[in-house]
C-alpha atoms as a printed R data frame, in Angstrom:
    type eleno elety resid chain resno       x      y       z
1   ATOM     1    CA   UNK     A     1 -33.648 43.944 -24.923
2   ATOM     2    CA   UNK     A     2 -35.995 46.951 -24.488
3   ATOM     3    CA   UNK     A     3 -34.610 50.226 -24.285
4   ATOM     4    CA   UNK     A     4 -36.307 52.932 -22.185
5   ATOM     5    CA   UNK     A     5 -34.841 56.606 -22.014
6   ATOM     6    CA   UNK     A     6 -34.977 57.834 -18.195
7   ATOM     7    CA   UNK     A     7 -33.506 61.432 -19.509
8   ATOM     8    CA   UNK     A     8 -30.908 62.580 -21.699
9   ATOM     9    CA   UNK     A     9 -27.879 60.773 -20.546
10  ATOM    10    CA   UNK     A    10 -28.958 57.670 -18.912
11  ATOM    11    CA   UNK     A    11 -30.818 54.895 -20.156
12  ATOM    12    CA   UNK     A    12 -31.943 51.467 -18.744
13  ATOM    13    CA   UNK     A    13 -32.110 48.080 -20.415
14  ATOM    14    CA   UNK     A    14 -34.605 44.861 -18.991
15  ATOM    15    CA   UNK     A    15 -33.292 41.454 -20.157
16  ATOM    16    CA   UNK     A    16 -36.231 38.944 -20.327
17  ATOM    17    CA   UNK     A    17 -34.953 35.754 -18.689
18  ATOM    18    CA   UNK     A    18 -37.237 33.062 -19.035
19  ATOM    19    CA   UNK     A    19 -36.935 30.149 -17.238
20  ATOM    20    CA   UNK     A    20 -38.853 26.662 -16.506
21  ATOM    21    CA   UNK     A    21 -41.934 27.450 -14.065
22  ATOM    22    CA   UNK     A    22 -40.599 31.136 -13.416
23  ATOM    23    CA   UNK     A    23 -42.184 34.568 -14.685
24  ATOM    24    CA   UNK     A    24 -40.056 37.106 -17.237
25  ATOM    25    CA   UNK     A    25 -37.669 39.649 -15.091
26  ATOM    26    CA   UNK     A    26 -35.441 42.419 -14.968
27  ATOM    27    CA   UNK     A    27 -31.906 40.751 -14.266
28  ATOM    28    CA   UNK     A    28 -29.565 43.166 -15.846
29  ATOM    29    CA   UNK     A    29 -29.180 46.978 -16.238
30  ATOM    30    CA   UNK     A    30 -27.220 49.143 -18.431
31  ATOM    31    CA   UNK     A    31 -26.017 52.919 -18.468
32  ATOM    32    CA   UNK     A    32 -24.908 55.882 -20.654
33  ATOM    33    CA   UNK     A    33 -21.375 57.287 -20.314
34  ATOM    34    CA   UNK     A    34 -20.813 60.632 -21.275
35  ATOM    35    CA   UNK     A    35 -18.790 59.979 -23.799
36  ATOM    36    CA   UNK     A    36 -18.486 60.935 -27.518
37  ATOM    37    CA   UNK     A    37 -20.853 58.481 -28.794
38  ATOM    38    CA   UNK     A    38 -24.222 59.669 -27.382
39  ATOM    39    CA   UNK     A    39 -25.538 55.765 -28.002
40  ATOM    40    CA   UNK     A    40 -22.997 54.264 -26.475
41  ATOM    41    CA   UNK     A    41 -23.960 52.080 -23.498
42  ATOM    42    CA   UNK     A    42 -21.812 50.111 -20.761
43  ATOM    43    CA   UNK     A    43 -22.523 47.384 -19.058
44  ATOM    44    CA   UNK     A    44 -23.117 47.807 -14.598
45  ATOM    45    CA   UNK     A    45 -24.367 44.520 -13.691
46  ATOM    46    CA   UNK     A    46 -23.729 41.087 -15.292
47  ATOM    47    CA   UNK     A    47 -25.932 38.274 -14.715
48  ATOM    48    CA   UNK     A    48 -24.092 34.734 -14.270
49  ATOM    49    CA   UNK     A    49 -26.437 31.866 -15.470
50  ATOM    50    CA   UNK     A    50 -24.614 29.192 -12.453
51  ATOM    51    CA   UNK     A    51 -24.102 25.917 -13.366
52  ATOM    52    CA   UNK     A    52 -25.936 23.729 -15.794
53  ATOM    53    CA   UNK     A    53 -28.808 21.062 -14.054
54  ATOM    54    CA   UNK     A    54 -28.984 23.359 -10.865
55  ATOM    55    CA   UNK     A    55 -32.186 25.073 -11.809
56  ATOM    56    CA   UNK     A    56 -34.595 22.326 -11.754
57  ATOM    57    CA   UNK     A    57 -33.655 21.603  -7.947
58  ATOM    58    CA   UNK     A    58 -32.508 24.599  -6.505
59  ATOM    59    CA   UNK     A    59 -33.311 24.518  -2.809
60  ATOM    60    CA   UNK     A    60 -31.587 20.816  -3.153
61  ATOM    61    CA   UNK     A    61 -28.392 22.576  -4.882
62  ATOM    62    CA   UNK     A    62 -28.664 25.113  -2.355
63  ATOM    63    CA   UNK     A    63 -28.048 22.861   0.716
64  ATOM    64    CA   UNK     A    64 -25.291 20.635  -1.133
65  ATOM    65    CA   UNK     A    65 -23.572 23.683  -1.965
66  ATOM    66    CA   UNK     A    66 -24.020 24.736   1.765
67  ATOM    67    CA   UNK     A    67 -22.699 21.530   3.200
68  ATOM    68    CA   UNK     A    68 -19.901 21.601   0.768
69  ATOM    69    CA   UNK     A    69 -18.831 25.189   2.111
70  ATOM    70    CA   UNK     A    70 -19.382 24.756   5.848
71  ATOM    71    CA   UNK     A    71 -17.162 21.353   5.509
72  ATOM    72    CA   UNK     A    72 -14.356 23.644   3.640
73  ATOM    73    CA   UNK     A    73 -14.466 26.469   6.391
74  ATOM    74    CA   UNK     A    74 -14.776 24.214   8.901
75  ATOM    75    CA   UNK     A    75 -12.153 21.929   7.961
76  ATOM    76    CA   UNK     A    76  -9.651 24.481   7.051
77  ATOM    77    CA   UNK     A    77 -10.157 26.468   9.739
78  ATOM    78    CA   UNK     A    78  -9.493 23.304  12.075
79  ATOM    79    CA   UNK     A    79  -6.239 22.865  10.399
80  ATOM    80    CA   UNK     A    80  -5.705 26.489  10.760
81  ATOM    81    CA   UNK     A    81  -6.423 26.189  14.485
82  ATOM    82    CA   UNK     A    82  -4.526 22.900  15.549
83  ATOM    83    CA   UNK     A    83  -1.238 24.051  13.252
84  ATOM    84    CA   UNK     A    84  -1.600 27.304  15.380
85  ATOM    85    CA   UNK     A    85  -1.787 26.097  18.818
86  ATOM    86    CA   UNK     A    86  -0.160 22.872  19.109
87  ATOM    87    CA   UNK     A    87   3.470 22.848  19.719
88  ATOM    88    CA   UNK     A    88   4.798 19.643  18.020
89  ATOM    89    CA   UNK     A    89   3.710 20.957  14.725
90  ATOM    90    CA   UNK     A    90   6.099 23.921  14.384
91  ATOM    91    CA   UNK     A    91   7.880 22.690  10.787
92  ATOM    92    CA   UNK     A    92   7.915 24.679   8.379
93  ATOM    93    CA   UNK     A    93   5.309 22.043   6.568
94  ATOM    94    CA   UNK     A    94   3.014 22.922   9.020
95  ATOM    95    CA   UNK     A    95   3.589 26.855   8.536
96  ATOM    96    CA   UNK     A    96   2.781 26.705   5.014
97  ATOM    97    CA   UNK     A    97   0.345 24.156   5.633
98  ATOM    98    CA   UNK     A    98  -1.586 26.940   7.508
99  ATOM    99    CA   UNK     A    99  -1.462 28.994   4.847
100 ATOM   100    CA   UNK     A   100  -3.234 27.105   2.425
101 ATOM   101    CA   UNK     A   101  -5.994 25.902   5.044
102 ATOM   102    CA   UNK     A   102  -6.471 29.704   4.612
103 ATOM   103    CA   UNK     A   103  -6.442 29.757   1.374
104 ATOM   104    CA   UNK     A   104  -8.728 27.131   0.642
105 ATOM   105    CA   UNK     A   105 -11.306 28.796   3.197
106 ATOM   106    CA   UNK     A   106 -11.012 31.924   1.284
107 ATOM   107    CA   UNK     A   107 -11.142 30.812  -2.056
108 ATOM   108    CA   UNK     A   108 -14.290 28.862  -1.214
109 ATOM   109    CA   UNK     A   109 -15.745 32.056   0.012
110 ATOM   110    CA   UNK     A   110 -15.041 33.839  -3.113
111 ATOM   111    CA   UNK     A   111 -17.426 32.049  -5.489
112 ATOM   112    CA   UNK     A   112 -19.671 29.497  -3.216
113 ATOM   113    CA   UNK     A   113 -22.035 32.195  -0.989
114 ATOM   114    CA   UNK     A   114 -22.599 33.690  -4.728
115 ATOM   115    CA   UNK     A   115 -23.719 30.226  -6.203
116 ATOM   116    CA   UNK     A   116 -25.777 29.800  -3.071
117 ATOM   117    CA   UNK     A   117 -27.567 33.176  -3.641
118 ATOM   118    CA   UNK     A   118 -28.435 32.145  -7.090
119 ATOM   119    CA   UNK     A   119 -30.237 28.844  -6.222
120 ATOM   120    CA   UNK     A   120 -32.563 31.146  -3.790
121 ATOM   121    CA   UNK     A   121 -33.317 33.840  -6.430
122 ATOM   122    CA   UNK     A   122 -32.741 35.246  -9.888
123 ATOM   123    CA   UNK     A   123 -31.118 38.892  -8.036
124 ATOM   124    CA   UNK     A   124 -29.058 36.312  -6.423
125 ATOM   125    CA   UNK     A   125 -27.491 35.730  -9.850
126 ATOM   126    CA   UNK     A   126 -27.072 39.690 -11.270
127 ATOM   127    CA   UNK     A   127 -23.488 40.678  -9.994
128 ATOM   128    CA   UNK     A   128 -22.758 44.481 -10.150
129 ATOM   129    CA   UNK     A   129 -19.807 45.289 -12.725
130 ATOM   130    CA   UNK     A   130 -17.513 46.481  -9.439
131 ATOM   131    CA   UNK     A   131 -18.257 43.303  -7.672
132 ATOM   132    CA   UNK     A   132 -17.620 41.118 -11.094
133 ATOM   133    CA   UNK     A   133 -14.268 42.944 -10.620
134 ATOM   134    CA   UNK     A   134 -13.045 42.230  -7.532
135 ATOM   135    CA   UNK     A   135 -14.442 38.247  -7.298
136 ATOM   136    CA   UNK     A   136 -12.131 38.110 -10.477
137 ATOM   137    CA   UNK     A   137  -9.303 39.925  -8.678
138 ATOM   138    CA   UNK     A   138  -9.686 38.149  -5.102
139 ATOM   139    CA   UNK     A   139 -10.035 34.754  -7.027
140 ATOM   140    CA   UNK     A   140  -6.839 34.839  -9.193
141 ATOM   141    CA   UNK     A   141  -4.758 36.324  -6.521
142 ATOM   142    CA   UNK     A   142  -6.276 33.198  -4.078
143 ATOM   143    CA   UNK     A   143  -5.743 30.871  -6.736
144 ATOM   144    CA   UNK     A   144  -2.123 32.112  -8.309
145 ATOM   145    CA   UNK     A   145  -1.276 32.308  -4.591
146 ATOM   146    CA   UNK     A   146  -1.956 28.631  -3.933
147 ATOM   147    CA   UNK     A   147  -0.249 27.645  -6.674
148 ATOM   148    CA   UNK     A   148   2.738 29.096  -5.682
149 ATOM   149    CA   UNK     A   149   2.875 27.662  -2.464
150 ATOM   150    CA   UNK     A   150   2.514 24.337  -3.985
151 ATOM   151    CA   UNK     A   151   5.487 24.803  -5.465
152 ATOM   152    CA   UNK     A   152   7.138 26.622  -1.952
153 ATOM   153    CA   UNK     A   153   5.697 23.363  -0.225
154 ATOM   154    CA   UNK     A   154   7.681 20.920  -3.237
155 ATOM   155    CA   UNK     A   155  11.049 22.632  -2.249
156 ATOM   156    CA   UNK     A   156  10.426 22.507   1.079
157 ATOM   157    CA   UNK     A   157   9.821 18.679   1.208
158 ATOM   158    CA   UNK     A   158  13.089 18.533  -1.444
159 ATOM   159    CA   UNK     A   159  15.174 20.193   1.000
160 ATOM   160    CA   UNK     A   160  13.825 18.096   4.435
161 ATOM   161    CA   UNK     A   161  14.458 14.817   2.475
162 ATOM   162    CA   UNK     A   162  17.584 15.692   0.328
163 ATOM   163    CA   UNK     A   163  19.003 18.136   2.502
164 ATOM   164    CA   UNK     A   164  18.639 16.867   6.336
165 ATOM   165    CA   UNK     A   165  21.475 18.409   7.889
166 ATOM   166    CA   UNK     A   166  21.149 21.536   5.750
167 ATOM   167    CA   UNK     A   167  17.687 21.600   6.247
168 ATOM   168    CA   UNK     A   168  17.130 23.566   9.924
169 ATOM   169    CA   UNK     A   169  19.757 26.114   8.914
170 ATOM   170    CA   UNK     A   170  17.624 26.422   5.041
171 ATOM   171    CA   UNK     A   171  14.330 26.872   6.288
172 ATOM   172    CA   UNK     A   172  14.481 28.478   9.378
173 ATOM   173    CA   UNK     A   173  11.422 30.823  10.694
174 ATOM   174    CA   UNK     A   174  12.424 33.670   8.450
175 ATOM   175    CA   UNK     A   175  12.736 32.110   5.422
176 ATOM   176    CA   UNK     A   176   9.582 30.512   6.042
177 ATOM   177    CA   UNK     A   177   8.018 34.101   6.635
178 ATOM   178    CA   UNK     A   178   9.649 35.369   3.446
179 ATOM   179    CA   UNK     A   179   9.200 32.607   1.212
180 ATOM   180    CA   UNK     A   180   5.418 32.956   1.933
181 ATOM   181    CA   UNK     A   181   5.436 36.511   1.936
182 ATOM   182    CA   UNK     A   182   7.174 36.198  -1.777
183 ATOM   183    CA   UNK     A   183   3.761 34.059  -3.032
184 ATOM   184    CA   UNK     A   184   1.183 35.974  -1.711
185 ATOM   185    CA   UNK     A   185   3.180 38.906  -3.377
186 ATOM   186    CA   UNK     A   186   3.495 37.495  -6.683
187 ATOM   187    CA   UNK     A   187  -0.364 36.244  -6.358
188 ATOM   188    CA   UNK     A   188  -1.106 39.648  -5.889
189 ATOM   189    CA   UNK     A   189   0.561 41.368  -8.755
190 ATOM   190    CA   UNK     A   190  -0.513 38.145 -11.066
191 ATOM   191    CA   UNK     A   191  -4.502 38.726 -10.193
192 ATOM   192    CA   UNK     A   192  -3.917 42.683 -10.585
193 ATOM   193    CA   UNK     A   193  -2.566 41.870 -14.620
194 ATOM   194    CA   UNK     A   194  -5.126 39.878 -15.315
195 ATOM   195    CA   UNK     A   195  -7.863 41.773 -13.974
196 ATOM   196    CA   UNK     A   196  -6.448 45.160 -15.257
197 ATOM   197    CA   UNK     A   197  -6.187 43.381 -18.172
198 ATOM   198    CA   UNK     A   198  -9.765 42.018 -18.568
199 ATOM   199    CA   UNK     A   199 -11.821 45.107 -17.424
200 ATOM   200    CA   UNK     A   200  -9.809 47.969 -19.670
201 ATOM   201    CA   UNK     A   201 -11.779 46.449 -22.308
202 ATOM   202    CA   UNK     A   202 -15.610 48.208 -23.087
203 ATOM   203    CA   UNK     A   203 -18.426 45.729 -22.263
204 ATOM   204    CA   UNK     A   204 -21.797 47.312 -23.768
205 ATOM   205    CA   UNK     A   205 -23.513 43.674 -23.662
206 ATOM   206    CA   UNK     A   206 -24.742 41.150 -23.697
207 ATOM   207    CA   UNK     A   207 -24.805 41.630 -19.535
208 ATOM   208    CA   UNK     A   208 -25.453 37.230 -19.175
209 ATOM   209    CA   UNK     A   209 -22.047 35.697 -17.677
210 ATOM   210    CA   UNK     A   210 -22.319 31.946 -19.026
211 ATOM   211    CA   UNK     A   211 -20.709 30.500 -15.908
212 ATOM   212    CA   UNK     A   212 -20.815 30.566 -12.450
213 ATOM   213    CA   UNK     A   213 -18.710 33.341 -11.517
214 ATOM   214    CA   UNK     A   214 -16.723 36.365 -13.107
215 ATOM   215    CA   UNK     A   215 -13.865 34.109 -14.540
216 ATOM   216    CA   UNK     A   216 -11.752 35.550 -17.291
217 ATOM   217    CA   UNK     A   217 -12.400 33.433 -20.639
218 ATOM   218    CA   UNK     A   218 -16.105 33.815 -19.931
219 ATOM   219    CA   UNK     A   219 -16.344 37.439 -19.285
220 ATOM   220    CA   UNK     A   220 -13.877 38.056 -22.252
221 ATOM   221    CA   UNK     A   221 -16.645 36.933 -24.081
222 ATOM   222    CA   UNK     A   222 -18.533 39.984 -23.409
223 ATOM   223    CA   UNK     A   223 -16.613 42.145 -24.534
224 ATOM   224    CA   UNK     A   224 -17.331 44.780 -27.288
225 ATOM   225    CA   UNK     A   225 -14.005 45.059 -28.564
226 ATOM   226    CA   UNK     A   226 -11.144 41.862 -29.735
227 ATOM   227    CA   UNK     A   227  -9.825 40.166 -27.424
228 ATOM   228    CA   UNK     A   228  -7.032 38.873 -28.916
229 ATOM   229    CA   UNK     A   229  -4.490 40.118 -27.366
230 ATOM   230    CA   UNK     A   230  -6.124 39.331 -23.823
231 ATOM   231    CA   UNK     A   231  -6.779 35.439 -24.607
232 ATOM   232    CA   UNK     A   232  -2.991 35.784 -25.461
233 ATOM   233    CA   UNK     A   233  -1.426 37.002 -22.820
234 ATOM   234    CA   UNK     A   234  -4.220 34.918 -20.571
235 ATOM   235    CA   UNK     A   235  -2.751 31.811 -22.209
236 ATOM   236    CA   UNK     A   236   1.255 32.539 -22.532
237 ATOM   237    CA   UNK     A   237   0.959 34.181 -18.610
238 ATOM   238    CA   UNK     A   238  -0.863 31.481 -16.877
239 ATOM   239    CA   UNK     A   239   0.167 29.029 -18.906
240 ATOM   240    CA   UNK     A   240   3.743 30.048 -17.948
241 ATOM   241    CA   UNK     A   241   2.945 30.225 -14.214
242 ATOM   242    CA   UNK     A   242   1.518 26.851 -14.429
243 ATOM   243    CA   UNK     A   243   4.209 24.524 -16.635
244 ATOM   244    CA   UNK     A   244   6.816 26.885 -14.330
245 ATOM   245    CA   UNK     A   245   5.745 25.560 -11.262
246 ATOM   246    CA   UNK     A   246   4.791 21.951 -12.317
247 ATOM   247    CA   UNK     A   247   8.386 21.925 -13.846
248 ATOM   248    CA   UNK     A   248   9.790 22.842 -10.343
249 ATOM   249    CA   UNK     A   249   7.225 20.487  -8.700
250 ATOM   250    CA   UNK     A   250   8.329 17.548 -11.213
251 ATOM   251    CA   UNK     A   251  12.031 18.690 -10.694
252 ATOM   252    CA   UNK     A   252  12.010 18.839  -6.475
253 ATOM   253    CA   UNK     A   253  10.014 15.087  -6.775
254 ATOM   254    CA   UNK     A   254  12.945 13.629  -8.804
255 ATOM   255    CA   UNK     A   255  15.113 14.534  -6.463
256 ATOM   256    CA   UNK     A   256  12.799 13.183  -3.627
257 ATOM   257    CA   UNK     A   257  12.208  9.945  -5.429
258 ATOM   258    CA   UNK     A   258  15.650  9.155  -6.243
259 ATOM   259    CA   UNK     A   259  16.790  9.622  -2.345
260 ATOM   260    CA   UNK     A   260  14.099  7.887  -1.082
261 ATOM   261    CA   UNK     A   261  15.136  5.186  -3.034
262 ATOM   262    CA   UNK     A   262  18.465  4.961  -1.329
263 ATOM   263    CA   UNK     A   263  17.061  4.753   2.435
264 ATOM   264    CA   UNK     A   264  17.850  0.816   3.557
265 ATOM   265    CA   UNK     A   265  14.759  0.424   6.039
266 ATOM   266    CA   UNK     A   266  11.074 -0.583   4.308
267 ATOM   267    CA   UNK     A   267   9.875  1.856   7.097
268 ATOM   268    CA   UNK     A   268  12.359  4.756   6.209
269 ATOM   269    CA   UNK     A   269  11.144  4.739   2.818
270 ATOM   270    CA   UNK     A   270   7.227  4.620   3.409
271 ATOM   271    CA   UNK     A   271   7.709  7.554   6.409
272 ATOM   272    CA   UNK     A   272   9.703  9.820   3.828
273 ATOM   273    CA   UNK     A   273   6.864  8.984   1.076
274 ATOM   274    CA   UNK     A   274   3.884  9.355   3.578
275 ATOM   275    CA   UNK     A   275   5.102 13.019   4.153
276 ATOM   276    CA   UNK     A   276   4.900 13.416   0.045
277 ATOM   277    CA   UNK     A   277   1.879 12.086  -0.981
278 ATOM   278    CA   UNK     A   278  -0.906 14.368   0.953
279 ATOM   279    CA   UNK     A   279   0.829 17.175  -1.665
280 ATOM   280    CA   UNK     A   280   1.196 15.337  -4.572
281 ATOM   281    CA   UNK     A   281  -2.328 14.825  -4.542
282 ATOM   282    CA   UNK     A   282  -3.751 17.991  -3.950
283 ATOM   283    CA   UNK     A   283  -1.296 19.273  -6.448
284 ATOM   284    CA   UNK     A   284  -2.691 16.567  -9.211
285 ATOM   285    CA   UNK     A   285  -6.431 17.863  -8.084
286 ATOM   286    CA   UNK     A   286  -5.392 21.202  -8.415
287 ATOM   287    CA   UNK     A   287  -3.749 21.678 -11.483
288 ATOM   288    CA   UNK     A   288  -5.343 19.303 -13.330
289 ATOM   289    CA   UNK     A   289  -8.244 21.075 -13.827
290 ATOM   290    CA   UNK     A   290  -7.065 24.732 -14.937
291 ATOM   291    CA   UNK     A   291  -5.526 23.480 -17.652
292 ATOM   292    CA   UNK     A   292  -8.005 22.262 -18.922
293 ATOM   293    CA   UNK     A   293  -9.910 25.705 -19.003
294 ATOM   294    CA   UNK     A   294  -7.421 28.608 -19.320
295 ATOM   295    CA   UNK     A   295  -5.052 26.906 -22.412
296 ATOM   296    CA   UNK     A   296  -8.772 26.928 -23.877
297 ATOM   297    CA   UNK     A   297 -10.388 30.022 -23.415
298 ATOM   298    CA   UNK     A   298 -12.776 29.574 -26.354
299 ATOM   299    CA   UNK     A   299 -13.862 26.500 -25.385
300 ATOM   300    CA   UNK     A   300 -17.885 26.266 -23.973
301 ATOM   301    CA   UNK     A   301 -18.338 26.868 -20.680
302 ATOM   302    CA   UNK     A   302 -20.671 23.797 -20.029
303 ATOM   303    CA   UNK     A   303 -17.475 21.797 -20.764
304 ATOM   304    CA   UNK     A   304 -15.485 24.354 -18.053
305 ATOM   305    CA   UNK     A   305 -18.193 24.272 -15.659
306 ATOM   306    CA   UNK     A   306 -17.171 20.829 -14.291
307 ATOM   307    CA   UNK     A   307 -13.305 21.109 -13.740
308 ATOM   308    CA   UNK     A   308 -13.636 24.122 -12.386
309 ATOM   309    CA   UNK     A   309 -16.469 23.471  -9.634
310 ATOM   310    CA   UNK     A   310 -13.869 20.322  -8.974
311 ATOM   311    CA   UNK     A   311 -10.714 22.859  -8.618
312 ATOM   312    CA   UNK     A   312 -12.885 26.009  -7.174
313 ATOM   313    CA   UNK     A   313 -15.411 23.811  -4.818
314 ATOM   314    CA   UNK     A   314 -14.724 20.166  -3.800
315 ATOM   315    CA   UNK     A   315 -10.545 20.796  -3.996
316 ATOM   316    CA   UNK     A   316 -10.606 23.124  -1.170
317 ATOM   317    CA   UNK     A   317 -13.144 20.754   0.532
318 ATOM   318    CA   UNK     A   318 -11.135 17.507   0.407
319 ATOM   319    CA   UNK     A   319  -7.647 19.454   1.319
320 ATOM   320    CA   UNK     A   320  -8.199 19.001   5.247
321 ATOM   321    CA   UNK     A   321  -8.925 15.018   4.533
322 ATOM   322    CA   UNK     A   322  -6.000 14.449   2.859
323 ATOM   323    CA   UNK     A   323  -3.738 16.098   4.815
324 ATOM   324    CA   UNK     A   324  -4.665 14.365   8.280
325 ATOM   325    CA   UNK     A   325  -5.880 11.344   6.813
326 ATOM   326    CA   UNK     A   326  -2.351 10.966   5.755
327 ATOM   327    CA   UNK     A   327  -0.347 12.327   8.400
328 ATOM   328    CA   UNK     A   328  -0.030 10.882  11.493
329 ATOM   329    CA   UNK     A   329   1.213 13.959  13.614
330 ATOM   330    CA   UNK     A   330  -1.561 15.775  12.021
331 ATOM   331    CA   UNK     A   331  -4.396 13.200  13.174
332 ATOM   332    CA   UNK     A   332  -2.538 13.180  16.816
333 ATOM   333    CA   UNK     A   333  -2.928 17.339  17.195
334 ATOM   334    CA   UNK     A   334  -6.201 17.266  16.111
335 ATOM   335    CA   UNK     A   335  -6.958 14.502  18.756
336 ATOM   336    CA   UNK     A   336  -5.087 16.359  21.221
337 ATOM   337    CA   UNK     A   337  -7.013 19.414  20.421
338 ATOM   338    CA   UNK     A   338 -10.655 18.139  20.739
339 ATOM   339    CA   UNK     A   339  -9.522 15.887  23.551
340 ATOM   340    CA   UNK     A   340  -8.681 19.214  25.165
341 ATOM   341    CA   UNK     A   341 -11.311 21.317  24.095
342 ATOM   342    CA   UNK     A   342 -14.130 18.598  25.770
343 ATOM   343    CA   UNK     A   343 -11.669 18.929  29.171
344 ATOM   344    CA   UNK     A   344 -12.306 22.682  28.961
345 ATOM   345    CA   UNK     A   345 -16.034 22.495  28.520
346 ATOM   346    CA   UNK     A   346 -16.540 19.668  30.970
347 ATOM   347    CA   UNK     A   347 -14.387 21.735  33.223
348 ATOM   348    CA   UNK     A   348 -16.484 24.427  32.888
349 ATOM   349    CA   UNK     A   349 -19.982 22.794  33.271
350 ATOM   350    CA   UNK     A   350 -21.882 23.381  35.911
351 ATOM   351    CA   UNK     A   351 -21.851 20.288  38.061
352 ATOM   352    CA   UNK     A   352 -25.375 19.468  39.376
């Protein structure tokens, strides 16, 4: 790093980043606070080095990781639309089923457009320090969110196969609504810990983010200060969160299990698991992968960078094909929906 003084108070740093068959650049900046210690810098943009084996291909990257994102918007938003407008899919399944279609879309829009911008150009990669803040923030609430509804879906499911007659009167339209509300609430006051948490600590470099986005173990890692007590409460708080809700998954799928058991029809059995596995999949692709990288925080990103492209990328992607390639009234909407959509426009052409 090469320090120049621009005048008393504010300085700049250039970080040489050298890479195969590209020229040395600026990618970073620092600046003085006024504070006590006249040499004291802070870091206002980080630059996130993407993922590993990108950079020898990046317009090739760059189109698989723009397929991969118009897919998850696409297909989410479908889901979004058909749960929406068609009128045999008004369970509460389908409610919450809508919200994580949104989710997912979201989520993917939180850290793919970024990784796209970074296969085009280095200032794709350099991230100022506000917006390192709030992709943190928007991502944990997104993702702490979805888990929670996971486990909102689980009971739901529990209650439609345990408790049938109890069932309309138990999850009506307004505990649907609240229930909901209550996980998007906790999301948000989860992601606003954390990410209080992460940026009261002093970052005065290095500014390069080993990872692909502003994630908590690897911008920890940046910090001036110990981080202890963050990588603690990162660990005991999401770990919590997690084993909480797969313990309450696990718990509700008992339940399921053992009174599926005890329907006397072949076809009772496999229509009461059909409606189970589509989330006991994507629950299995989603959680799977955290673990492996928050109950580790100190672990090397290389060896993070592939669950979490799975849980942050292709999860959100493969969502919409599980759940109507393994539902039946959700394959006859979406029929019904394009089969009406191509009336519409035929109705509307211009006849010649």
């Amino acid at each position: 790093m090469i320090f120049q003084e621009r005048d008393t108070a504010t300085f700049s740093v250039n970080v040489t980043f050298v890479a195969k068959g590209m020229t040395s650049c600026s990618v970073c900046e620092k600046m003085t606070m006024a504070t006590e210690n006249p040499n004291q810098t802070v870091v206002s943009h980080f630059f996130l080095e993407g993922l590993m084996y990108t950079a020898e291909h990046p317009s090739l990257f760059f189109l698989l990781f723009l397929l991969i994102y118009s897919i998850t918007v696409a297909g989410n938003l479908l889901i979004l639309l058909t749960v929406g407008s068609d009128s045999h899919l008004r369970s509460p399944m389908y409610h919450f089923l809508g919200h994580l279609s949104f989710l997912d879309a979201c989520l993917s829009t939180v850290t793919v457009p970024k990784v796209m911008a970074g296969q085009l150009t280095l200032d794709g990669k350099v991230i100022s320090f506000e917006g390192c803040v709030v992709q943190l923030y928007c991502f944990h609430f997104l993702a702490s969110t979805e888990c929670f509804l996971y486990t909102v879906m689980a009971y739901d499911r529990y209650l439609a196969i345990c408790q049938p007659l109890h069932y309309p009167g138990a999850m009506n339209r307004k505990m649907c609504a609240v229930l909901a509300g209550i996980t998007w609430a906790i999301g948000a006051t989860h992601a606003a810990i954390h990410t209080s948490l992460t940026f009261r600590l002093l970052y005065c470099g290095p500014c390069h983010i080993a990872y692909f986005f502003c994630d908590i173990p690897p911008v920890l890692k940046l910090a001036c200060t110990y981080t202890t007590i963050n990588e603690l409460v990162m660990i005991a708080s999401i770990g919590i969160v997690a084993a909480g809700c797969l313990i309450l998954i696990g718990i509700s799928y008992v339940f399921i299990v053992a009174a599926v058991l005890r329907i006397r029809t072949a076809q009772g059995r496999q229509r009461a698991f059909s409606t189970c596995t589509a989330h006991l999949t994507v629950v299995f692709l989603y959680y799977v992968p955290p673990v492996c990288i928050y109950l580790q925080p100190r672990s090397s990103e290389a060896g993070a960078g592939a669950p979490a492209v799975f849980y942050t990328i292709i999860t959100p992607m493969l969502n919409p094909f599980v759940y109507t390639l393994r539902n039946k009234e959700m394959k006859h909407a979406l029929q019904r929906l394009l089969c009406s959509s191509f009336r519409e426009s035929a109705a509307g052409s211009p006849t010649p």
